[in-house]
Amino acid sequence: MGDRAEMRGPAPRKRRTTISGGGATAVKQQQANGSKRHDAADKKPPHCPGKAPTERQRETQERQRETRGRQTETHGRQERSAVEDINHRLNCHVLQESLLSSASGYSNYRGILNWCVVMLVLSNARLFLENLIKYGILVDPIQVVSLFLKDPYSWPAACLIIMSNAFIVAALYTERRLALGTISETTGLILHFFYLAAMLIFPSAVVLTVTSMTPVGGVFSLGVYSVLLLKLYSYKDTNRWCREIRRAKAKRLTRSYSCPSVAHSNGSAVHAHVSYPGNLTHRDMYYFIFAPTLCYELNFPRSPRIRKRFLMRRLFEMLFFMQLLVGLIQQWMVPTIQNSMKPFQEMDFSRMMERLLKLAVPNHLIWLIFFYWFFHSSMNFVAELMQFGDREFYRDWWNSETVTYFWANWNIPVHKWCLRHFYKPMMRKGINKFLAQTAVFLVSAFFHEYLVSIPLKMFRLWAFMGMMAQVPLAWFVGRFLNGNYGNAAVWISLIIGQPVAVLMYVHDYYVIHYATTT
């Protein structure tokens, strides 16, 4: 026991010696710190207005708490991340649909669209090379002149178009007499009926009887007369509405019902507003004749200036796409049509169907290029040149999910005319909506047949039946097909519908006129 006590004794003393040394050092540090604090306490801190020392302490404590909170949050996130990582390794499947399923809600198909464009370019490039290898270069711009002229000294289409000025002047002077009251409304209506009917009959008779008139020249001249017919009909209606308002407000001149007297800027002080009958001038009439619209107004919306760069771009597009159209027709369409004459003569229906489908693709491509050339480039060029403000010549018909939507949006000038001067007047008279729509398609079918059969001098009614077939097709698509299926149906009808009817005329024309030479 004593030995243990002796052995145990020195150790505590040694520890005490160590601690006492450290304690002495600590005591010295505490004394030094105490003296520093005492000196610091003796020194008064500078006076800070509105901020006591306790506020600094609270701020320090708040910062410390925020630091501890951030540390805790960071630690919690790390723990959650670790847990999520483990869960992700354990569970790699979730409830979800495939991207190509309609229930997935996925809609970004930009890559597939680019793929379709690449495939379209490659496939058409192959057809182009095949055509060049088989036929060589067939494009001949000089040959285009022969499509309009048989005899360089005989210009029947140009003379026929110049003669249209007689009908324009007749419409203007008829309206002047009606405005002055020298003729009655009934007499004016009869005069309008006679010159409008003459605008249909006179050019048709010239095209059918003049042997030097080419089919292309006949189509062009009849197209000009058809546009003038619709324009002058609108001119007649709008001025009649003005007279009705003038009679209702006999004490003052008013503007047309179609152009309310709300002040709006035409973009320049040069374009003064006119009121009826001040609009019955040659200047006003011929501005309307050349303007890219079929509906007459007393005061058209006007753009403030002519944008020269825009004008030159549209002019370049017009020239480029015109040459492209001529090249595609000569290089692609004409050889295929010539090769398809034999199946038509032999009435080989399988070969006929194969040829029609082969012609449908280039025909549709040419139709699309023609749409851009006419409705965008050409009409914007004319509108910019005339400072015509309303540039809505088409809408998004390519997104059409119904046939009715397509026909209402691909040709806005014609749609506005049909709506304003044909469809709505019938609806106001109490005619059924379906019958009114059918009547609109009937008029459209008549003009399609008029512009094809008379220049070709043969009557097959393919265009008429093709247009009237749009009525049951519109009902079927609207009732049974929706969304993308309806849009696909519209595109199919465009590719193998109306273009095929036009191609039937071309085939029949070649069979009739060139069958004996092959």
PDB file of C-alpha atoms in Angstrom, residues 188 236 323:
ATOM      1  CA  GLY A 188     -79.307  51.763-113.888  1.00  0.00           C
ATOM      2  CA  LYS A 236     -71.963  49.048-108.432  1.00  0.00           C
ATOM      3  CA  GLN A 323     -38.399  31.828-114.582  1.00  0.00           C
TER       4      GLN A 323
END
